Coordinates of C-alpha atoms and ligand atoms in Angstrom, one line a residue:
M14 CA 31.8 0.1 89.6
L15 CA 34.6 2.6 89.8
I16 CA 33.9 5.9 91.3
I17 CA 35.6 8.9 89.6
P18 CA 35.2 12.2 91.7
G19 CA 35.6 15.2 89.4
P20 CA 37.5 18.5 90.4
A21 CA 34.2 20.0 91.8
S22 CA 33.2 17.2 94.1
I23 CA 36.2 15.2 95.3
E24 CA 35.2 15.2 99.1
L25 CA 31.7 14.0 98.2
G26 CA 33.0 11.4 95.7
N27 CA 35.4 10.1 98.3
K28 CA 32.6 9.7 100.7
I29 CA 30.5 7.6 98.4
A30 CA 33.4 5.6 97.5
N31 CA 34.2 5.0 101.2
L32 CA 30.5 4.1 101.9
L33 CA 30.5 1.4 99.3
E34 CA 34.1 0.0 100.0
Y35 CA 35.1 0.9 96.4
K36 CA 38.3 2.5 95.2
S37 CA 37.9 5.9 94.3
Y38 CA 39.8 7.4 91.2
P39 CA 40.2 11.1 91.2
V40 CA 40.9 13.0 88.0
E41 CA 44.2 14.8 87.4
H42 CA 43.1 18.3 86.7
R43 CA 44.7 21.6 86.1
L44 CA 43.8 24.9 84.5
F45 CA 45.8 26.4 81.5
P46 CA 46.5 30.2 81.9
D47 CA 43.8 31.0 79.5
G48 CA 41.3 29.2 81.7
E49 CA 40.9 26.1 79.8
S50 CA 40.6 22.8 81.9
Y51 CA 42.9 20.0 81.4
I52 CA 41.6 16.5 82.4
K53 CA 43.0 13.2 82.6
I54 CA 41.0 10.4 84.1
H55 CA 41.9 6.7 85.3
P56 CA 42.0 4.7 81.7
E57 CA 41.3 1.3 82.7
L58 CA 37.7 1.3 82.3
K59 CA 36.9 -1.4 79.5
D60 CA 33.6 -2.9 80.2
E61 CA 33.4 -1.1 83.8
T62 CA 30.6 1.0 85.1
A63 CA 31.9 4.4 85.6
V64 CA 30.3 6.6 88.1
I65 CA 31.4 10.4 87.5
V66 CA 30.7 12.8 90.5
Q67 CA 30.6 16.3 89.6
T68 CA 28.5 19.2 90.8
T69 CA 28.0 22.3 88.6
A70 CA 27.6 25.1 91.2
S71 CA 29.9 28.1 91.2
D72 CA 31.3 28.4 87.7
P73 CA 28.6 26.2 86.1
D74 CA 30.2 26.5 82.6
R75 CA 33.4 25.4 83.5
R76 CA 32.1 22.7 85.8
L77 CA 29.8 21.3 83.0
M78 CA 32.7 21.5 80.3
Q79 CA 34.9 19.5 82.9
L80 CA 32.1 16.9 83.4
F81 CA 31.6 16.6 79.4
M82 CA 35.4 16.1 79.2
M83 CA 35.3 13.4 82.0
T84 CA 32.3 11.4 80.5
K85 CA 33.4 11.5 76.9
T86 CA 37.0 10.3 77.7
A87 CA 35.5 7.4 80.1
K88 CA 33.3 6.5 76.9
D89 CA 36.6 6.5 74.6
Y90 CA 38.3 4.1 77.1
G91 CA 35.5 1.6 76.8
A92 CA 33.3 2.1 80.0
N93 CA 30.1 0.1 79.2
R94 CA 27.9 2.1 81.5
I95 CA 28.5 5.8 82.5
I96 CA 26.3 7.1 85.4
S97 CA 26.9 10.9 86.3
L98 CA 26.0 12.0 89.8
V99 CA 25.6 15.8 89.3
P100 CA 24.0 16.6 92.7
Y101 CA 23.4 20.1 91.7
L102 CA 22.8 20.5 87.9
A103 CA 23.2 23.8 86.6
Y104 CA 20.7 25.4 83.9
T105 CA 17.5 23.7 85.1
R106 CA 15.7 26.8 86.0
Q107 CA 15.5 27.7 82.4
D108 CA 13.2 24.7 81.6
K109 CA 10.6 26.6 79.6
R110 CA 10.6 29.5 77.0
F111 CA 9.2 32.3 79.1
Q112 CA 9.8 34.5 76.2
K113 CA 10.3 34.1 72.4
G114 CA 13.8 33.1 71.2
E115 CA 15.0 32.0 74.7
T116 CA 17.1 29.0 75.1
L117 CA 15.9 25.7 76.7
S118 CA 18.9 25.3 78.8
L119 CA 18.0 22.3 80.4
D120 CA 17.2 20.6 76.9
V121 CA 21.0 21.7 75.8
T122 CA 22.4 20.3 78.9
L123 CA 20.9 16.9 78.5
A124 CA 21.8 16.9 74.8
L125 CA 25.3 17.6 75.6
L126 CA 25.5 14.9 78.2
E127 CA 23.9 12.4 75.9
K128 CA 26.2 13.1 73.3
T129 CA 29.2 12.6 75.6
G130 CA 28.0 9.0 76.5
I131 CA 26.2 9.0 79.8
S132 CA 23.2 6.8 80.2
D133 CA 22.1 7.5 83.6
L134 CA 22.2 10.9 85.4
I135 CA 21.4 11.2 89.3
V136 CA 20.7 14.8 90.4
F137 CA 19.1 16.0 93.4
D138 CA 15.8 18.3 93.9
I139 CA 15.6 19.3 90.2
H140 CA 13.9 22.6 89.9
N141 CA 10.8 21.4 88.1
E142 CA 10.2 17.7 87.8
K143 CA 7.4 18.0 85.2
S144 CA 9.6 19.8 82.9
L145 CA 12.3 17.5 83.4
R146 CA 10.2 14.6 82.6
L147 CA 9.0 16.3 79.3
I148 CA 12.3 17.5 78.2
E149 CA 14.0 13.8 79.2
K150 CA 11.5 12.4 76.4
D151 CA 13.8 13.7 73.7
H152 CA 17.0 12.3 74.9
K153 CA 18.4 8.8 75.5
I154 CA 19.2 9.4 79.2
K155 CA 17.4 8.2 82.2
V156 CA 17.4 11.0 84.8
H157 CA 17.1 9.9 88.7
N158 CA 15.9 12.8 90.7
L159 CA 16.5 12.4 94.3
S160 CA 15.7 14.5 97.0
A161 CA 17.7 16.0 100.1
I162 CA 14.6 17.4 101.6
P163 CA 14.0 14.2 103.8
I164 CA 17.6 14.5 104.9
L165 CA 17.0 18.1 105.9
A166 CA 13.8 17.3 107.7
N167 CA 15.2 14.7 109.8
Y168 CA 18.2 16.6 110.8
L169 CA 15.9 19.6 111.9
K170 CA 13.5 17.0 113.8
K171 CA 16.5 15.8 115.7
N172 CA 17.5 19.5 116.2
N173 CA 14.8 21.2 118.0
Y174 CA 12.3 21.8 115.0
E175 CA 10.1 18.8 115.8
N176 CA 6.6 19.7 114.9
A177 CA 7.7 22.9 113.0
Y178 CA 5.4 24.3 110.4
S179 CA 6.9 23.7 106.8
L180 CA 6.6 26.0 103.8
S181 CA 7.7 26.3 100.3
P182 CA 8.1 29.9 98.9
D183 CA 5.7 29.3 96.0
K184 CA 2.9 26.9 95.2
G185 CA 4.8 25.2 92.6
A186 CA 7.3 24.0 95.2
I187 CA 4.6 22.8 97.5
H188 CA 5.7 19.1 97.2
L189 CA 9.1 20.3 99.3
A190 CA 6.7 21.3 102.2
K191 CA 4.6 18.2 101.9
K192 CA 7.6 16.0 102.0
A193 CA 9.1 17.6 104.9
D194 CA 6.0 17.6 106.8
S195 CA 5.9 13.7 106.5
V196 CA 8.7 13.7 108.5
L197 CA 8.1 16.9 110.8
N198 CA 4.3 16.5 111.3
G199 CA 3.6 20.2 112.0
G200 CA 1.6 21.0 108.9
H201 CA 2.5 22.8 105.6
G202 CA 1.8 25.5 103.4
Y203 CA 3.1 27.9 100.7
F204 CA 3.7 31.4 99.8
E205 CA 2.4 33.3 96.8
K206 CA 5.4 34.2 94.7
Q207 CA 5.7 36.0 91.5
R208 CA 8.9 36.8 89.8
D209 CA 9.3 39.8 87.0
K210 CA 10.6 37.5 83.9
K211 CA 12.7 40.7 82.8
T212 CA 14.2 42.2 86.0
G213 CA 14.1 39.0 88.2
E214 CA 12.4 41.0 91.0
I215 CA 10.4 39.0 93.4
E216 CA 6.9 39.7 94.8
M217 CA 5.8 37.7 97.5
A218 CA 2.4 37.8 99.1
V219 CA 2.2 36.4 102.8
K220 CA -1.2 35.1 103.4
D221 CA -2.2 34.4 106.7
L222 CA -0.4 31.2 108.2
D223 CA -1.1 29.4 111.2
V224 CA 2.4 30.1 112.7
E225 CA 2.0 32.5 115.7
G226 CA 4.1 31.3 118.4
K227 CA 5.2 28.1 116.5
K228 CA 8.7 27.3 114.9
A229 CA 8.8 27.2 111.1
I230 CA 10.8 26.1 108.4
V231 CA 11.3 27.2 104.6
F232 CA 12.3 24.6 102.3
D233 CA 13.4 25.6 98.8
D234 CA 15.6 23.7 96.1
I235 CA 18.1 26.6 95.8
I236 CA 19.2 29.7 97.7
S237 CA 21.3 31.9 95.2
S238 CA 20.8 35.6 95.9
G239 CA 18.8 34.9 99.2
G240 CA 16.0 37.1 97.8
T241 CA 13.3 34.7 98.0
M242 CA 14.1 33.1 101.2
A243 CA 14.7 36.3 103.0
K244 CA 11.1 37.5 102.0
A245 CA 9.9 34.3 103.3
V246 CA 11.5 34.3 106.4
Q247 CA 10.7 38.0 107.2
G248 CA 6.9 37.2 106.3
L249 CA 7.0 34.4 108.9
K250 CA 8.5 36.6 111.5
N251 CA 5.9 39.3 110.7
Q252 CA 3.2 36.9 111.4
G253 CA 4.7 35.9 114.9
A254 CA 6.5 32.7 114.2
S255 CA 8.9 31.9 117.1
K256 CA 11.8 30.5 115.3
V257 CA 12.3 30.4 111.5
A258 CA 14.8 28.3 109.8
A259 CA 16.0 28.5 106.1
A260 CA 16.6 24.9 104.5
C261 CA 17.7 24.4 100.9
S262 CA 19.2 21.5 99.0
H263 CA 21.5 23.6 97.0
A264 CA 23.2 26.4 98.4
L265 CA 24.9 28.8 95.8
F266 CA 24.9 31.7 98.0
M267 CA 25.8 34.5 96.0
K268 CA 27.4 37.6 97.5
G269 CA 25.2 39.2 100.2
A270 CA 22.9 36.1 100.5
E271 CA 23.8 35.2 104.2
E272 CA 23.3 39.0 105.0
K273 CA 19.8 39.2 103.6
L274 CA 18.9 36.2 105.5
I275 CA 20.3 37.2 108.9
K276 CA 18.8 40.9 108.4
A277 CA 15.4 39.0 107.7
G278 CA 15.8 37.2 111.3
V279 CA 16.6 33.8 110.2
D280 CA 17.4 31.7 113.2
L281 CA 19.1 28.7 111.4
I282 CA 20.5 28.2 108.0
L283 CA 20.7 24.5 106.9
T284 CA 22.0 23.0 103.4
T285 CA 23.7 19.9 102.1
D286 CA 26.8 19.1 100.2
T287 CA 25.4 19.0 96.9
T288 CA 27.4 22.2 96.4
V289 CA 30.7 22.9 98.3
N290 CA 29.7 25.9 100.7
P291 CA 30.6 26.9 104.3
Y292 CA 27.1 26.3 105.3
T293 CA 26.8 22.5 104.7
Q294 CA 25.9 20.6 107.9
I295 CA 24.8 17.4 106.4
S296 CA 25.7 15.1 103.3
I297 CA 23.8 13.3 100.8
S298 CA 26.3 10.6 100.4
E299 CA 24.4 7.9 102.4
T300 CA 21.4 8.4 100.3
V301 CA 23.5 8.3 96.9
A302 CA 25.6 5.2 98.1
E303 CA 22.3 3.4 98.7
Y304 CA 20.7 4.2 95.7
L305 CA 23.7 3.2 93.4
K306 CA 23.5 -0.4 94.9
K307 CA 20.2 -0.7 93.4
L308 CA 21.4 0.4 89.8
Ligands
R5P8 C1 13.1 29.4 91.9 O1 12.1 29.3 91.7 C2 13.7 28.4 93.0 O2 13.1 27.5 93.4 C3 14.3 29.3 94.0 O3 13.4 29.9 94.7 C4 15.3 30.4 93.6 O4 16.3 30.0 92.6 C5 16.1 31.1 94.8 O5 16.7 32.2 93.9 P1 17.1 33.6 95.0 O6 17.8 32.9 96.2 O7 18.0 34.1 93.9 O8 15.8 34.3 95.2

């Protein structure tokens, strides 16, 4: 098995290779003046299993193009199995046609990955597992959807949030709160969230939750603009929670997200290294290394 860290995930790829005691083979990469990527990979891949590690946060189009270039080149050089670890897979939120004429971007992404030769795709906390499984059926790719929630919950348990109440920002994500609760044991619930499909504006109804004087944690797959998480944090503070942490697998943190969370009164922001960002406190590398041993 050869570990190939792509330009977006050099540190994570190296960590995984170290844990598995494999050599890592970073790609040579640069940008042409017009913004196109140049990619050169380790070519001795005949009959090998290549594990290509590339997240697709911040500049998702470029990161995906680089991923396609790496996987196709690995295929060209005779790799017999290509596993792509894409801890944050972009374009997964558009997994249904909410309005006529819309693109199913998750479907397009899987189609392109299949075409470039990958057989296995490892992701973390995909936005909607049900849609993924429906779309996956049309492709010859096996998608392994791992979760960072137990890693986040265990960290919080050891850092003053034992027995905290776990919440998800909407009913569809209740599985995140349930998973966390199985580690934290403080109960779980969800908010009622509605997003305007045209404007993206969020409406969040905060029902009565049993959080007065308690610590609470909101778990989400993604924090992007921070709007969803800020509303949830604010709601919990208004209901008397003593401390509120915001935890997510993928921190995209668009401009202003941190300020929104601070203004809402967040006490702790916790995330992983599925994306490269200044808030990362914990790594998914051990979970991935253990999983790769079984593949
Ligand atoms: C959407 O349903 C996701 O699970 C997240 O809640 C959402 O992507 C967060 O976006 P934002 O931070 O922009 O509110």
